[in-house]
Coordinates of C-alpha atoms in Angstrom, one line a residue:
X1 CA 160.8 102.9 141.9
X2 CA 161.3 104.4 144.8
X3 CA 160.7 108.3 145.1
X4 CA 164.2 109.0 146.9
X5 CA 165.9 107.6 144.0
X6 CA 164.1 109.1 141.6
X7 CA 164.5 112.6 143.3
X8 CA 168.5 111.9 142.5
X9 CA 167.6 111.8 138.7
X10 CA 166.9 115.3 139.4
X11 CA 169.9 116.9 141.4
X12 CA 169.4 116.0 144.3
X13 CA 171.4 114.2 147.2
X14 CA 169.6 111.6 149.2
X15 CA 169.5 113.9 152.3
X16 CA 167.9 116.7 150.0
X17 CA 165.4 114.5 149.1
X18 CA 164.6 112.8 152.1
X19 CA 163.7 116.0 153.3
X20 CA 162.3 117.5 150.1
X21 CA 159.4 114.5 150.7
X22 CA 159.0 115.5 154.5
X23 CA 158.5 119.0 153.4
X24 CA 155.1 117.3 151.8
X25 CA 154.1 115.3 154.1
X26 CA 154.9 117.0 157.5
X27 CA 154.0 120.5 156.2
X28 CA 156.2 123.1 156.2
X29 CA 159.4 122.9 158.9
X30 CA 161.8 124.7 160.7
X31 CA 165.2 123.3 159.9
X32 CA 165.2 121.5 163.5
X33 CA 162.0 120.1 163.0
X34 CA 163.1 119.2 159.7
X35 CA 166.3 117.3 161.0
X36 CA 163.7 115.5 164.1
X37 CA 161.2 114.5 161.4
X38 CA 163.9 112.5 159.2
X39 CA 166.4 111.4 161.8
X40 CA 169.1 113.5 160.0
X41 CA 171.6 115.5 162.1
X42 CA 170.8 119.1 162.7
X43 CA 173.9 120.6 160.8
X44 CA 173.2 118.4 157.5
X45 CA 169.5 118.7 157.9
X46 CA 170.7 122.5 158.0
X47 CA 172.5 121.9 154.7
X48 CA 170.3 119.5 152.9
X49 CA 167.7 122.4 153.5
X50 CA 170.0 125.1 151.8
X51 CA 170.8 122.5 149.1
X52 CA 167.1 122.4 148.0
X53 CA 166.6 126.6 148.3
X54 CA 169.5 126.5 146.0
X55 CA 168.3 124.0 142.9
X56 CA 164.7 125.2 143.3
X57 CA 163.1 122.2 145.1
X58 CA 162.4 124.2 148.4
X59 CA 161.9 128.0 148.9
X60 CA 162.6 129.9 152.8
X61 CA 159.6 131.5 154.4
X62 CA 160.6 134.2 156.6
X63 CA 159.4 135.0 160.1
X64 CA 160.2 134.6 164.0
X65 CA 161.8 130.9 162.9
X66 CA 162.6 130.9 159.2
X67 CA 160.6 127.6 157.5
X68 CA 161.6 125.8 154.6
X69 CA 157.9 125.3 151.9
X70 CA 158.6 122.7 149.0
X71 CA 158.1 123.9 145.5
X72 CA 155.4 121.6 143.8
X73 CA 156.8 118.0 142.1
X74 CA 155.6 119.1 138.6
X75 CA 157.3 122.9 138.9
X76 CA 160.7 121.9 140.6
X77 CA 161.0 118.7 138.1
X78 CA 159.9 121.2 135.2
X79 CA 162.1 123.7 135.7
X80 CA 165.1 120.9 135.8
X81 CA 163.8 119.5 132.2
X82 CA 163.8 122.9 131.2
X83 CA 167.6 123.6 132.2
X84 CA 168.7 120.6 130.4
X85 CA 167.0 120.7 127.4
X86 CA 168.7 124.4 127.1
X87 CA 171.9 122.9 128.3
X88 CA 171.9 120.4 125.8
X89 CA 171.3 122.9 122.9
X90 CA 174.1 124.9 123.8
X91 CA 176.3 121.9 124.2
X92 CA 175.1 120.6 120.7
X93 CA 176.5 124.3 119.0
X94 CA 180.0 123.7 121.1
X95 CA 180.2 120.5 120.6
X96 CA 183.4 119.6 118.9
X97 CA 183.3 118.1 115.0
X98 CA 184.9 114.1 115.3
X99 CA 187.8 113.8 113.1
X100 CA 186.2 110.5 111.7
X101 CA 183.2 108.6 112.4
X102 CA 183.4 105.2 114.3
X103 CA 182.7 102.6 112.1
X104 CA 184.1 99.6 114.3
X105 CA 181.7 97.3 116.3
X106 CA 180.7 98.4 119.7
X107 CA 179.5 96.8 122.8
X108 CA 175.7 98.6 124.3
X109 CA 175.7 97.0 127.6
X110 CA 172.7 96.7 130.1
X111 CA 168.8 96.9 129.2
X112 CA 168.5 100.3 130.2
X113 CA 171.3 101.3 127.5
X114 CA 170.3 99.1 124.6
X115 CA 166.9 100.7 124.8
X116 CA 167.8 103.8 124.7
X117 CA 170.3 103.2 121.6
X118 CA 166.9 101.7 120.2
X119 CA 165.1 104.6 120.5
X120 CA 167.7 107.0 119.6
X121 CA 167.9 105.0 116.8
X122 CA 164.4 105.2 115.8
X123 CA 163.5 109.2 116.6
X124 CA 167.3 109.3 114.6
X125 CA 166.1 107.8 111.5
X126 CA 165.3 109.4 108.2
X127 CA 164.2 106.9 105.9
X128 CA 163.2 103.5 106.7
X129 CA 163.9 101.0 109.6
X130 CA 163.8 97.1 109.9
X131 CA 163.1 95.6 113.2
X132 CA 162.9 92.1 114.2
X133 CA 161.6 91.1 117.8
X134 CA 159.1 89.6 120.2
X135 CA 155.8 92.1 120.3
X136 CA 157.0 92.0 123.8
X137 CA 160.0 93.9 123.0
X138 CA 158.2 95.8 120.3
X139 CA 156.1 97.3 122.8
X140 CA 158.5 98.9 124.5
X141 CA 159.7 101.1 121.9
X142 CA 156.1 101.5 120.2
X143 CA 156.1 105.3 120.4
X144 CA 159.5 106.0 118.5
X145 CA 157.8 103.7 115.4
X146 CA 154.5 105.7 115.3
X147 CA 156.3 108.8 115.1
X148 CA 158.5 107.1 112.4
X149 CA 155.2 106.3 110.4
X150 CA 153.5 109.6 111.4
X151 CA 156.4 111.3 110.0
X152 CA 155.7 108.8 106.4
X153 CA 159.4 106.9 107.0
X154 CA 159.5 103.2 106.0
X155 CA 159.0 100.9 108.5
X156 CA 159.2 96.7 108.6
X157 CA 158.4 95.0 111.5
X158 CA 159.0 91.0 112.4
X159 CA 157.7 90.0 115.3
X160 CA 155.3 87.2 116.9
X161 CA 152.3 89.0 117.4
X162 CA 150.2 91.1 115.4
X163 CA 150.5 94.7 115.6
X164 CA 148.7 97.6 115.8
X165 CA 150.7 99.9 114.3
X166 CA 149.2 102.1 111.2
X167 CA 151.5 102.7 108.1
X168 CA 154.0 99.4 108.8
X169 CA 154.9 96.7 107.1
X170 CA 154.3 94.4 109.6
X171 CA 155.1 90.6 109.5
X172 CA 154.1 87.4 112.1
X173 CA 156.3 84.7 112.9
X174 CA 157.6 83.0 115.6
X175 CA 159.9 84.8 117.6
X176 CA 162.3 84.2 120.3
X177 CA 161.2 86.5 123.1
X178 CA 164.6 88.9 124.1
X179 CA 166.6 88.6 120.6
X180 CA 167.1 92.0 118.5
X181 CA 168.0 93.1 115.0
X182 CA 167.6 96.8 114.4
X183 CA 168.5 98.4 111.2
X184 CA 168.2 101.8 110.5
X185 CA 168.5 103.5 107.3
X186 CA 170.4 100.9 105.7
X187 CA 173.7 102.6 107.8
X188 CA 173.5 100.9 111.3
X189 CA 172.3 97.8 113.1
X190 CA 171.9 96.9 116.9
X191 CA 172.3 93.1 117.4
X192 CA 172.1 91.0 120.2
X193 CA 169.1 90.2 123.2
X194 CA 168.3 91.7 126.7
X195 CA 167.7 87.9 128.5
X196 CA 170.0 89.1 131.2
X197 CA 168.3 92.2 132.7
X198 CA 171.4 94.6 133.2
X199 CA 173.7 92.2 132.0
X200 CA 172.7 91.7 128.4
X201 CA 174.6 92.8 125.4
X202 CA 174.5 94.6 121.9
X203 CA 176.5 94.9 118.9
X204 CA 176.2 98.2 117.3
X205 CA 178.2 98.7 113.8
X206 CA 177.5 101.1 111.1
X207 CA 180.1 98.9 108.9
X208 CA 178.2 98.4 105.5
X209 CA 179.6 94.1 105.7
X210 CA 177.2 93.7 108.8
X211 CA 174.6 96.3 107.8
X212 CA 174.6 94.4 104.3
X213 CA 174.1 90.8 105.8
X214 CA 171.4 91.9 108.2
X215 CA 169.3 93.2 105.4
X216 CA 170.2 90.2 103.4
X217 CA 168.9 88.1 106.3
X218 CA 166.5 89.8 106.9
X219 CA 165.0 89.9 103.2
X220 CA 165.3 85.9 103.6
X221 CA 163.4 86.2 106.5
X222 CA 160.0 87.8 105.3
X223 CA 160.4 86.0 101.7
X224 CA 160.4 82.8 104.1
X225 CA 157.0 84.3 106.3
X226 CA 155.6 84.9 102.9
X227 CA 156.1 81.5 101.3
X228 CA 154.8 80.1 104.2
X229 CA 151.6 81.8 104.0
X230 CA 151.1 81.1 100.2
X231 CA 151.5 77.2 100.9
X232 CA 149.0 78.2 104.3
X233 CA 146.3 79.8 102.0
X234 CA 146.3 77.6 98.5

């Protein structure tokens, strides 16, 4: 991905972080040297420069011609995860209660989003989960299921490769590559496949109907793997 973008993740403008990068490479600069290096006008070179003082990315070096110094990748990008997490703690006390919880069906569009429900549902889970995908997919949320199992929850796994994954239930079949069913802890399932990149859709639900004929499937589904492999084996 490219590093400008990425710099956005963290606060900054485009400008800022154009300049934030030139600050690395070109060595410290003068704000006109700054706004010659990048091609930026003076006055928003000027700005961008005062922008990244302010949210910690660069720091002002006095002297005959003041000069803009960046603040190392790890530190500034630290010191952002550090304000958020905080942030986030504080919103979680002032958060207001819900009146009543959704238990409709709702759309998780784009890959990006339907793995992070995936993982939030997996680092959310108390008990057990079920989840049935290609190893490729499985991969990809990996971590959240070890620290499911390190933390001794129940986990089940179908998918179409064997797994290394210590204190799962883990069961082979043939798979179709982007599909998913997710439940976890008997209260919620994520349905649906990521075979169109940003495009792809999930249903979510916590409605016990669904929830109830997903484990039922389910339950059909590794009775069937293990039939299979009594006939394979006598």
């Amino acid at each position: 991905m490219d590093s400008v973008l990425l710099l956005t993740h963290f606060g900054l403008t485009q400008q800022e972080a154009k300049l934030y990068w030139a600050l690395f490479s070109q060595g410290d600069l003068t704000g006109y040297e700054a706004a010659k290096v990048t091609g930026i006008s003076r006055s928003n070179a000027y700005s961008a420069l005062s922008g990244l003082v302010e949210k910690g990315a660069a720091r002002l070096m006095e002297g005959a011609a003041a000069r803009y110094t960046p603040v190392p990748v790890a530190e500034f990008c630290g010191n952002c995860i550090y304000s958020l997490q905080k942030d986030a703690k504080e919103l979680s006390l002032l958060q207001p209660k819900r009146r009543t919880d959704s238990e409709g069906y709702i759309t998780v569009a784009g890959e990006k989003h339907i793995l992070l429900k995936m993982r939030n549902l997996l680092r959310g889970a108390e008990e057990r989960v079920y989840a049935s995908m290609s190893a490729e997919l499985i991969v990809r949320i990996l971590p959240e299921l070890r620290g499911m199992t390190e933390r001794g929850l129940k986990v089940v796994v179908i998918t179409d490769h064997p797994l290394d994954l210590p204190g799962a239930t883990v069961y082979c079949t043939e798979k179709k590559q982007k599909q998913i069913r997710l439940i976890a802890d008997s209260s919620s399932v994520l349905t649906g496949d990521l075979d169109d990149g940003e495009n792809s859709t999930c249903l979510y639900s916590k409605k016990d109907n669904l929830v109830s004929l997903f484990k039922e499937d389910l339950k059909n589904e590794i009775r069937l793997i293990e039939l299979t492999k009594e006939r394979e084996q006598a």
